[in-house]
PDB file of C-alpha atoms and ligand atoms in Angstrom:
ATOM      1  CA  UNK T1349       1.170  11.524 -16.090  1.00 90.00           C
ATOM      2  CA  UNK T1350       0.051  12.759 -12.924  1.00 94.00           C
ATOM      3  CA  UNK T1351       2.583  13.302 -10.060  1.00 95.00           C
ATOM      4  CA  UNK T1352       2.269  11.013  -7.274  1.00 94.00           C
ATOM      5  CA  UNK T1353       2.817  12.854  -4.279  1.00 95.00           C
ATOM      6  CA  UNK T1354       2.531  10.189  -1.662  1.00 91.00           C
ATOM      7  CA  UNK T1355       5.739   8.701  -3.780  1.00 90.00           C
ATOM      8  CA  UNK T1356       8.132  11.110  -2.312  1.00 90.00           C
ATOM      9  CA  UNK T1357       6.390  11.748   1.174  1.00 91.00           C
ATOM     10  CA  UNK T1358       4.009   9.209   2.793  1.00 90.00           C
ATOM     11  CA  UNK T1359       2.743  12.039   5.322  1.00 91.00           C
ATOM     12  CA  UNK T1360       0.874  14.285   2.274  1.00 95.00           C
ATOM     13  CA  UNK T1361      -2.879  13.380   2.629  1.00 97.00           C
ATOM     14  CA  UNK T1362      -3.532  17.554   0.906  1.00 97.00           C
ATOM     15  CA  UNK T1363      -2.634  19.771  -1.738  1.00 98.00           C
ATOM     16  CA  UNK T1364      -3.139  21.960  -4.258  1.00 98.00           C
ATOM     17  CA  UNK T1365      -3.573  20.757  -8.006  1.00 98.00           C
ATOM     18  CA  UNK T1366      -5.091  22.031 -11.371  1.00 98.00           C
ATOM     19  CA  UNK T1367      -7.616  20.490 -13.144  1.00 98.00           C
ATOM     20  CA  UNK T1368      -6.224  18.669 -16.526  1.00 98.00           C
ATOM     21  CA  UNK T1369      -9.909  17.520 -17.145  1.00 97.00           C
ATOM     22  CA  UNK T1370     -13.664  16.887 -16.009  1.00 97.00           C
ATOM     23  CA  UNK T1371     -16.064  14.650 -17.282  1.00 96.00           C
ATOM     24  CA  UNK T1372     -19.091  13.015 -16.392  1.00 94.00           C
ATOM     25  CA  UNK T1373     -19.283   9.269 -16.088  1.00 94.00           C
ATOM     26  CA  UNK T1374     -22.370   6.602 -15.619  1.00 89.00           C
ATOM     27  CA  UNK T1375     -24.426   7.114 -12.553  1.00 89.00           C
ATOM     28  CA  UNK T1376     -24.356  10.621 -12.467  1.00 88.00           C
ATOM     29  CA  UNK T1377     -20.360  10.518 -11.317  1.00 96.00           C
ATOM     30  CA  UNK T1378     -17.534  12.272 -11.982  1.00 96.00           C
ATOM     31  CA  UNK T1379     -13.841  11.726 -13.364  1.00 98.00           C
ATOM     32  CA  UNK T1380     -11.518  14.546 -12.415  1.00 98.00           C
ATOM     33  CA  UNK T1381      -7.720  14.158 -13.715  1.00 98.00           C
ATOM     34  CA  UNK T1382      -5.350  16.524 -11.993  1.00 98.00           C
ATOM     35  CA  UNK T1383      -1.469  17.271 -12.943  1.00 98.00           C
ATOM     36  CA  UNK T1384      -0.719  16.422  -8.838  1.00 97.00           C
ATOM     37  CA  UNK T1385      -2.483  14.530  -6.276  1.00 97.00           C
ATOM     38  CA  UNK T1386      -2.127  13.425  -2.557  1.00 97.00           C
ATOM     39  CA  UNK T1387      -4.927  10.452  -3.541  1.00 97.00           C
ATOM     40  CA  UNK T1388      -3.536   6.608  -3.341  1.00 96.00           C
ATOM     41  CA  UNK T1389      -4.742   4.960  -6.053  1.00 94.00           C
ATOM     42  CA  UNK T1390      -5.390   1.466  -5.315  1.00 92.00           C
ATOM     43  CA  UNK T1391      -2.666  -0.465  -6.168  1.00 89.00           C
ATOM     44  CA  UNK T1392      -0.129  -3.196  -4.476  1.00 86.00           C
ATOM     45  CA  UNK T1393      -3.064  -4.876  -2.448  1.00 91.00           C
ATOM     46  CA  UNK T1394      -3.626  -1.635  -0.527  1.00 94.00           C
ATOM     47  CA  UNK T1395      -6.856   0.220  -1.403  1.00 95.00           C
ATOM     48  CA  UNK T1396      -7.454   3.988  -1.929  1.00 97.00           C
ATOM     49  CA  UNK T1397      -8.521   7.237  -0.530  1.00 97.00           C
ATOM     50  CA  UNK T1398     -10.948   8.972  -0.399  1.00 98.00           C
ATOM     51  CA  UNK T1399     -11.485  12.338  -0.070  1.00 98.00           C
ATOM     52  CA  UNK T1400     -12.974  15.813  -1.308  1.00 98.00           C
ATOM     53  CA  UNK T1401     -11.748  18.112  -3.749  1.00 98.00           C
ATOM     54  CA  UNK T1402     -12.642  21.726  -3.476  1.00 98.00           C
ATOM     55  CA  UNK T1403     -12.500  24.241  -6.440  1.00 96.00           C
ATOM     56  CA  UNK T1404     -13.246  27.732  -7.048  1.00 94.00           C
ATOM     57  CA  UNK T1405     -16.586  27.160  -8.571  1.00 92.00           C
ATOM     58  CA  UNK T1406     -17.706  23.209  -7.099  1.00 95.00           C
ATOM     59  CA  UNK T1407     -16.801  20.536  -4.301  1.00 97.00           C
ATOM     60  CA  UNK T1408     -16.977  16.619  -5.625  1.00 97.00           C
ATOM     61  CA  UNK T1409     -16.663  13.628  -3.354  1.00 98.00           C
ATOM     62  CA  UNK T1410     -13.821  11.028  -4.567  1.00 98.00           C
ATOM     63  CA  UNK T1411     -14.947   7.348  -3.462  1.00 98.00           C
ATOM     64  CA  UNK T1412     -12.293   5.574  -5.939  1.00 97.00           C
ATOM     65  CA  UNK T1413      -8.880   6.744  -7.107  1.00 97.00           C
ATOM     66  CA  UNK T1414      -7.577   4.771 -10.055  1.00 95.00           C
ATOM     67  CA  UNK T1415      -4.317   4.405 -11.897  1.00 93.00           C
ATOM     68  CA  UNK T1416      -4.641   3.912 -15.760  1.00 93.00           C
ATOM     69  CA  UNK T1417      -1.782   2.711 -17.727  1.00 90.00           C
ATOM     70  CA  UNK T1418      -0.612   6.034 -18.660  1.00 91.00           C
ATOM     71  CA  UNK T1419      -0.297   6.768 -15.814  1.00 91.00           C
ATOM     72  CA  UNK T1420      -3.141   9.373 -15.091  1.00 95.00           C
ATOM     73  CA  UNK T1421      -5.206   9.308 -11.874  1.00 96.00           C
ATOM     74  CA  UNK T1422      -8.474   9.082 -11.841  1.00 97.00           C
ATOM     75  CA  UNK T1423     -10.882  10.626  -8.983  1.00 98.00           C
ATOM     76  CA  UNK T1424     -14.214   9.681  -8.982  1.00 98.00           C
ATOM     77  CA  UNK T1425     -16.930  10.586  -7.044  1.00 98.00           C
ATOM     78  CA  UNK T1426     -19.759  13.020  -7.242  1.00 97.00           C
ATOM     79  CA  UNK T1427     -20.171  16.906  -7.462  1.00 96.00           C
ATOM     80  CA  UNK T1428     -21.771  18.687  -4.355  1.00 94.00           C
ATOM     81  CA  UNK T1429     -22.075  21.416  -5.766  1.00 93.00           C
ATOM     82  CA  UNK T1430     -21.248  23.499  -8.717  1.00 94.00           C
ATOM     83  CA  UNK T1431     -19.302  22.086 -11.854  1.00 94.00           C
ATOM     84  CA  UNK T1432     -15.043  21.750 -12.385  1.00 96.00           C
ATOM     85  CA  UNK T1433     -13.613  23.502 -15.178  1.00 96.00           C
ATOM     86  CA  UNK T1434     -10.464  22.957 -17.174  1.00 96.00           C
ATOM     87  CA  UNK T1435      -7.599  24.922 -15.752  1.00 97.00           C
ATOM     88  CA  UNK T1436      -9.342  25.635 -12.334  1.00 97.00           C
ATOM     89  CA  UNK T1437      -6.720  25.273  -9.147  1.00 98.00           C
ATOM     90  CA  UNK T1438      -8.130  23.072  -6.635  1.00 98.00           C
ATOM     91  CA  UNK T1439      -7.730  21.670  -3.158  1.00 98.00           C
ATOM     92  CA  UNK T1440      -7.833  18.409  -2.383  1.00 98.00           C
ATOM     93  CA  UNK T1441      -7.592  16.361   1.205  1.00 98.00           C
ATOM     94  CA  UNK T1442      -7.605  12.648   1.343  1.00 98.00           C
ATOM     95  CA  UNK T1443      -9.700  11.129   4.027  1.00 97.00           C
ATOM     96  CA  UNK T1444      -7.124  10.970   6.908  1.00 96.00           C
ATOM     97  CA  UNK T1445      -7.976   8.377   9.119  1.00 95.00           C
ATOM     98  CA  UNK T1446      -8.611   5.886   6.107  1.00 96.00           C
ATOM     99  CA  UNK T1447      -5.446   6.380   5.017  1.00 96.00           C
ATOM    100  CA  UNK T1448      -4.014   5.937   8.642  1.00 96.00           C
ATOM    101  CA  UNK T1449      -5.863   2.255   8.722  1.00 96.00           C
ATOM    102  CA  UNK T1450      -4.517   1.410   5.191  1.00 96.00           C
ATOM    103  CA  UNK T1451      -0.967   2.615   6.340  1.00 96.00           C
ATOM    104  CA  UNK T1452      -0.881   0.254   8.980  1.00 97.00           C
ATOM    105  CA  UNK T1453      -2.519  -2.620   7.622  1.00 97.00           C
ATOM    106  CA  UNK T1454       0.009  -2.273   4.747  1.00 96.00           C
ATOM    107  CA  UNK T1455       3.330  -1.555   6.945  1.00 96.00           C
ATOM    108  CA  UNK T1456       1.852  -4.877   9.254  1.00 97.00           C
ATOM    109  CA  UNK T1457       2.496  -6.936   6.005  1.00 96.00           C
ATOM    110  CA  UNK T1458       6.583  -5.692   5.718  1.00 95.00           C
ATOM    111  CA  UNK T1459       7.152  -6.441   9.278  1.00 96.00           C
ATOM    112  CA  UNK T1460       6.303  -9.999   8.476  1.00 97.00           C
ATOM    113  CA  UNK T1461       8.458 -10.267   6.048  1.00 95.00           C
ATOM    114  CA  UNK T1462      11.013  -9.020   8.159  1.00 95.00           C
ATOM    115  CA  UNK T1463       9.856 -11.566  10.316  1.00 96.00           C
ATOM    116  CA  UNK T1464       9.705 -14.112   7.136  1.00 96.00           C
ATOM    117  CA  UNK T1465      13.873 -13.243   6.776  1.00 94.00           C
ATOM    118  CA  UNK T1466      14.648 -13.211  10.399  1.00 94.00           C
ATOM    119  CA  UNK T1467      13.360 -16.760  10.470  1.00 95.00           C
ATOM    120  CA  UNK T1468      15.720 -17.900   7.450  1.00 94.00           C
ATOM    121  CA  UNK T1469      12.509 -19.242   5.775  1.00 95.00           C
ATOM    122  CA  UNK T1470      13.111 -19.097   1.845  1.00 94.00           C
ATOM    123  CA  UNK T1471       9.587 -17.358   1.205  1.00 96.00           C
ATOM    124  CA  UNK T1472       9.620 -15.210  -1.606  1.00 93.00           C
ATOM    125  CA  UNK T1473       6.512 -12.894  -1.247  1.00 92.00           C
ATOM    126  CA  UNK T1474       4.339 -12.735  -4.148  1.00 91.00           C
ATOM    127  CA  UNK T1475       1.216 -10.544  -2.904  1.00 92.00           C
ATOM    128  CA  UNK T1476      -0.406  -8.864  -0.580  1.00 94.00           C
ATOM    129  CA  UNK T1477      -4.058  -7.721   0.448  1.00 95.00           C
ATOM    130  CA  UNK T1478      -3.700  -5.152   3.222  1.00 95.00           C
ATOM    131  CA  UNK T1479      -7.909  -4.337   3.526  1.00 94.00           C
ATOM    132  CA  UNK T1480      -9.775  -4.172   6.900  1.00 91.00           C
ATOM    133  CA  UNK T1481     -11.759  -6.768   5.895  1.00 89.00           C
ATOM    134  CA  UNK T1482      -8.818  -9.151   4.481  1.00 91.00           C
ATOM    135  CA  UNK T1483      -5.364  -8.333   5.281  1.00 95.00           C
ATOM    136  CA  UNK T1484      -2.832 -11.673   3.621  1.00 97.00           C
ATOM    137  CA  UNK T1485       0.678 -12.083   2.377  1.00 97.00           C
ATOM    138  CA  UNK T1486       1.349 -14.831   0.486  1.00 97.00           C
ATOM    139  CA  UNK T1487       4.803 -16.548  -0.315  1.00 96.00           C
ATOM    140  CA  UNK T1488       6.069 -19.324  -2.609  1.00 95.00           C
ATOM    141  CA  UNK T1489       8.559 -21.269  -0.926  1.00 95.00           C
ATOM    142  CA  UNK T1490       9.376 -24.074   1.133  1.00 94.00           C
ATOM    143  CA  UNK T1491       6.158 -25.460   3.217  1.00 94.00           C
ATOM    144  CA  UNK T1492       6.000 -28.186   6.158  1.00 91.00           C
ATOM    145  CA  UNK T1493       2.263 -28.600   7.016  1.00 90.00           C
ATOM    146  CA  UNK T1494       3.268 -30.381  10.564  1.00 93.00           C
ATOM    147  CA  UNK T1495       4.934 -27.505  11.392  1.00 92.00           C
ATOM    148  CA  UNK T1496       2.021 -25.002  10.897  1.00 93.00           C
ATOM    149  CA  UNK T1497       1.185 -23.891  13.756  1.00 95.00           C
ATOM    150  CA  UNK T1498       4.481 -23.593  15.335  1.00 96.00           C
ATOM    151  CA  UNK T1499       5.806 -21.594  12.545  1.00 96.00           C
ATOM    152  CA  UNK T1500       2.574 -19.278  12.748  1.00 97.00           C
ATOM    153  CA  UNK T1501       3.209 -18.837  16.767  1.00 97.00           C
ATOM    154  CA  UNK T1502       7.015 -17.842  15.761  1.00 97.00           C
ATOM    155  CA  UNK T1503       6.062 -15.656  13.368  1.00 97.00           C
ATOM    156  CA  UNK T1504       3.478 -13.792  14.939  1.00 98.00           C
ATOM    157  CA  UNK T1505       5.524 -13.126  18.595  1.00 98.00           C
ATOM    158  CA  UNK T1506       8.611 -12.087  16.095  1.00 98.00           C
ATOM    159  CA  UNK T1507       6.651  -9.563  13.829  1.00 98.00           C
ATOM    160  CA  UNK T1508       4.921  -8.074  17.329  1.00 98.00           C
ATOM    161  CA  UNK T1509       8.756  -8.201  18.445  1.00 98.00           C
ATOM    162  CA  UNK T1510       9.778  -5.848  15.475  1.00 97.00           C
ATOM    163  CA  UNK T1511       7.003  -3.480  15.738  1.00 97.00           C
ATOM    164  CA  UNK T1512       7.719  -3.104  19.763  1.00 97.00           C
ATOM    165  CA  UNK T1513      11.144  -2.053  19.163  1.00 95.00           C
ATOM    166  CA  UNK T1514      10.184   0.004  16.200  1.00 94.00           C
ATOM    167  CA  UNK T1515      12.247   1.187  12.890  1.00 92.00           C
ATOM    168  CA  UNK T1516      12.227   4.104  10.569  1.00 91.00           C
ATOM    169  CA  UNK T1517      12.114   4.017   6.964  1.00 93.00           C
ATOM    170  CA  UNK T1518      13.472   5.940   3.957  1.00 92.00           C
ATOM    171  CA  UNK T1519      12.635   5.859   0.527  1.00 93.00           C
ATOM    172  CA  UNK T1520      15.007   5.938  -2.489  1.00 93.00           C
ATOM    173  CA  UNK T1521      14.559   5.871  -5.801  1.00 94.00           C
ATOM    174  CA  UNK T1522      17.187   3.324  -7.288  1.00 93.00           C
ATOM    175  CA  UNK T1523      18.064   1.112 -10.631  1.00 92.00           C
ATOM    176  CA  UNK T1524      16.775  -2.349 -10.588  1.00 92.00           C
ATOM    177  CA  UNK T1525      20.519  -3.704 -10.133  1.00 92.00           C
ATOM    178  CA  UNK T1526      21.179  -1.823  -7.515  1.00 93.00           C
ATOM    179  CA  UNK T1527      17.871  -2.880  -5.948  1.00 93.00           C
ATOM    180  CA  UNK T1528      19.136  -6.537  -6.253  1.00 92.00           C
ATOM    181  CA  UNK T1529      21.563  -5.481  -3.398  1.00 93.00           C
ATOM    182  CA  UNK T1530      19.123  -4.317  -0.799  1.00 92.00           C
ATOM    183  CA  UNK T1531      16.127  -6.012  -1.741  1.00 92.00           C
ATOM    184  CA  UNK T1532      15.291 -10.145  -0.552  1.00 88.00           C
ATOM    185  CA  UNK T1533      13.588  -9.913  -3.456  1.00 88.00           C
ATOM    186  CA  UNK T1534      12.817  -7.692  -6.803  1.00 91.00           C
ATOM    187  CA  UNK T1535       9.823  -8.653  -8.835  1.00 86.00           C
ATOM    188  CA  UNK T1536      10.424  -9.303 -12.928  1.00 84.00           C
ATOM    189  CA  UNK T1537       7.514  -7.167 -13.772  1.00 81.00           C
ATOM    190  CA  UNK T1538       9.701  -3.816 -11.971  1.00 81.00           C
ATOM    191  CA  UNK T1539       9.744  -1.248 -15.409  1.00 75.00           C
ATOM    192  CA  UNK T1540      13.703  -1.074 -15.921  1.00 77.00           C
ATOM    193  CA  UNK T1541      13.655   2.521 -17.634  1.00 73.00           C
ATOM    194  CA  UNK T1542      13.342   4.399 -14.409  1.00 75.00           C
ATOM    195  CA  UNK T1543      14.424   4.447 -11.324  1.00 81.00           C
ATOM    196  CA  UNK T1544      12.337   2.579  -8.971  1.00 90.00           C
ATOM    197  CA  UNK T1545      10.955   3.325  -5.359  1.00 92.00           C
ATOM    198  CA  UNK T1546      12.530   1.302  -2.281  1.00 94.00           C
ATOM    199  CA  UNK T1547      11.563   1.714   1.662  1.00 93.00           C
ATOM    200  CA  UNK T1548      14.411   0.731   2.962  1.00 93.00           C
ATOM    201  CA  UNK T1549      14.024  -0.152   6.987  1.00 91.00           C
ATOM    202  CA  UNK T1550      17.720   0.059   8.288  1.00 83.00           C
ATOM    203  CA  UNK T1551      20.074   0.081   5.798  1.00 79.00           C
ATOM    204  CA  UNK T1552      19.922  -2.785   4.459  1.00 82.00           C
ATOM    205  CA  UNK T1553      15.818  -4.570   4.521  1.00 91.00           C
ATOM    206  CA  UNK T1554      14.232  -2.868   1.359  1.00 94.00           C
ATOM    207  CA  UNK T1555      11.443  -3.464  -0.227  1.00 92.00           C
ATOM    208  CA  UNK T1556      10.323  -2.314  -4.143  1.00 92.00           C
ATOM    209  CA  UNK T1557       6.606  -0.825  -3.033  1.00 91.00           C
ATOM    210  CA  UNK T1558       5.123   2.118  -4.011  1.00 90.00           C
ATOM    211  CA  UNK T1559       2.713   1.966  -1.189  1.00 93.00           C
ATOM    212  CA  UNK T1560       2.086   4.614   1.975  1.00 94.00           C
ATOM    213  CA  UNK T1561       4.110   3.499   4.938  1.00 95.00           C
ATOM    214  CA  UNK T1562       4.298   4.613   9.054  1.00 96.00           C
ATOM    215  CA  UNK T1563       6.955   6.373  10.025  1.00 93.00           C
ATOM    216  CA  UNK T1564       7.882   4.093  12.391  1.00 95.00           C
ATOM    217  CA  UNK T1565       6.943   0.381  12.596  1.00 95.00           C
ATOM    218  CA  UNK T1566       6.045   0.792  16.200  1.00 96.00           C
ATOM    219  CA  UNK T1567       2.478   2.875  14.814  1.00 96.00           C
ATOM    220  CA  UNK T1568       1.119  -0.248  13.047  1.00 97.00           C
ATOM    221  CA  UNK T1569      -0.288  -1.746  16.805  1.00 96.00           C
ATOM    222  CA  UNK T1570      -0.062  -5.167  18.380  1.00 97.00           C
ATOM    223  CA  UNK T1571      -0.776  -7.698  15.026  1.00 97.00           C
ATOM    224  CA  UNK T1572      -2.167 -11.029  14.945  1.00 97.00           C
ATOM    225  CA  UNK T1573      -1.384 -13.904  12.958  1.00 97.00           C
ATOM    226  CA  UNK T1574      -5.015 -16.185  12.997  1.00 96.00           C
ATOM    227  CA  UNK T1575      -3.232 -18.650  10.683  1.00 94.00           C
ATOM    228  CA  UNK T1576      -1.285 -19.696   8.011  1.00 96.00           C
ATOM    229  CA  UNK T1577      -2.138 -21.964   5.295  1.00 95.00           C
ATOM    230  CA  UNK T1578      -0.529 -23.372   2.297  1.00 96.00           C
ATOM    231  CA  UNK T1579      -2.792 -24.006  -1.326  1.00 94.00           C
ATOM    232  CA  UNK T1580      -2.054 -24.870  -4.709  1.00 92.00           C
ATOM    233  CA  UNK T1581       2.158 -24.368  -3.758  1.00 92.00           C
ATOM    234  CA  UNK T1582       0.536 -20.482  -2.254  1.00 96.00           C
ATOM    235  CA  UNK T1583       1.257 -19.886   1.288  1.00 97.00           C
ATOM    236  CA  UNK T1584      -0.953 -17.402   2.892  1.00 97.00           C
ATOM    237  CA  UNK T1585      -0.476 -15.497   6.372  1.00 97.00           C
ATOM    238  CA  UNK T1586      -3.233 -13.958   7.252  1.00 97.00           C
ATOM    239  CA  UNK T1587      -3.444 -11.092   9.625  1.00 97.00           C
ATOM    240  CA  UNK T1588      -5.229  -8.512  12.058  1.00 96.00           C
ATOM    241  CA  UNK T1589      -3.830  -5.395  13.180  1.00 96.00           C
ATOM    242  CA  UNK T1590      -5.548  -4.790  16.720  1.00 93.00           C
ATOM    243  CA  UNK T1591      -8.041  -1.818  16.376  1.00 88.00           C
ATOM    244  CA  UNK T1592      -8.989  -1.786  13.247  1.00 89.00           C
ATOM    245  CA  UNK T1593     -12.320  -4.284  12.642  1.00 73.00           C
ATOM    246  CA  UNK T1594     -11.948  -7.300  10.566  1.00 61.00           C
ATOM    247  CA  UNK T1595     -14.411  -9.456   8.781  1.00 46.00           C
ATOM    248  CA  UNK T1596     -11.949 -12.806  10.485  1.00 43.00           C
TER     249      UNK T1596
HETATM  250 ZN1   ZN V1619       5.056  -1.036   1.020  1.00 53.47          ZN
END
């Protein structure tokens, strides 16, 4: 497996790694496994780095990061120059301002559901997308479709309320019963043979994620809240987080 290093520090975006192995893929691209990496792969609805890695003997690009089930990243992208070799020690540096913008975009969705269990709605949040281009929560719960737009002007001036004040975070690693006591929520799918990553906010708002977080809420900017809508028993929230462009 390679060791996540974002999973104990959200602030890593470099390091230093070896090279477990090197291949070449279709197109002319590269797959580089390392034993450590600073790289998000994408994963939870937020989308990955990218980034260079430097070695002794070649520089590749990495456009995608992927997560197979073992448990192995995988960095592709292309060579520069020169060629990777088993063993080599490398340096690698995640692109740091798209990480910033897929920080925020993915803290933005946990202040709304702060917001979600300030308001005493019964939501239970079932996915996220947090991309530039299409940033949505959605919930199963409890919807009243004359009471849309009322609930989407509450919810918006409370989330912008949270992220004014601000909040740290911590993580912890935890069992999934003890999860059940700071956690709204704890998905059936959470692996039960390890100990499991929560951000708490305060001592008692956690969330299971294994995403990248801000330090403080108050980084993820002024958000908007265009609308919600409710499909198929799926209610959406869609959002903006101001400066960063959107497709809406
Ligand atoms: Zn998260």
């Amino acid at each position: 497996m390679t060791d996540l290093l974002y999973m104990q520090d959200f602030d890593i975006e470099a390091c230093e790694a070896k090279v477990l192995s090197f291949s070449l893929i279709e197109d002319g691209r590269t797959d580089i496994i390392l034993d450590q990496t600073c790289f998000y792969a994408r994963g939870g609805g937020q989308d990955w780095d990218r980034g260079v890695i430097s070695g002794p003997e070649a520089v590749s690009s990495v456009e995608e990061v992927h997560l197979d089930e073992e448990g192995q990243v995988h960095h592709v992208g292309r060579l520069t120059s020169g060629s990777f070799s088993e063993g080599d020690g490398v340096v690698c540096e995640a692109d740091h301002e798209r990480r910033s913008i897929n920080t925020r975009l993915h803290s933005a969705a946990h202040v709304i559901d702060m917001a979600v269990d300030s308001l005493g709605l019964d939501w239970i949040g079932t996915k996220g997308q947090h991309y530039p281009h299409l940033s949505a929560v959605e919930y199963s719960g409890t919807w009243e479709f004359e009471k849309a737009e009322e609930l989407r002007t509450e919810l918006e001036a409370l989330t912008n309320a949270f992220i004014e004040k601000g909040s740290s975070n911590s993580i912890r690693f935890m069992s999934v019963e003890e999860m059940q006591t700071v956690c709204r929520h704890v998905p059936d799918n959470i692996p039960e043979n390890k100990p499991g990553r929560v951000v708490l906010y305060g001592d008692n708002f956690g969330i299971p994620c294994g995403g990248t977080h801000v330090r403080d809420i108050s980084q993820v900017g002024v958000t908007s809240i265009p609308k919600i809508k409710e499909k198929k028993g799926t209610i959406r929230v869609s959002y903006t987080v101001e400066g960063i462009a959107s497709a809406t």
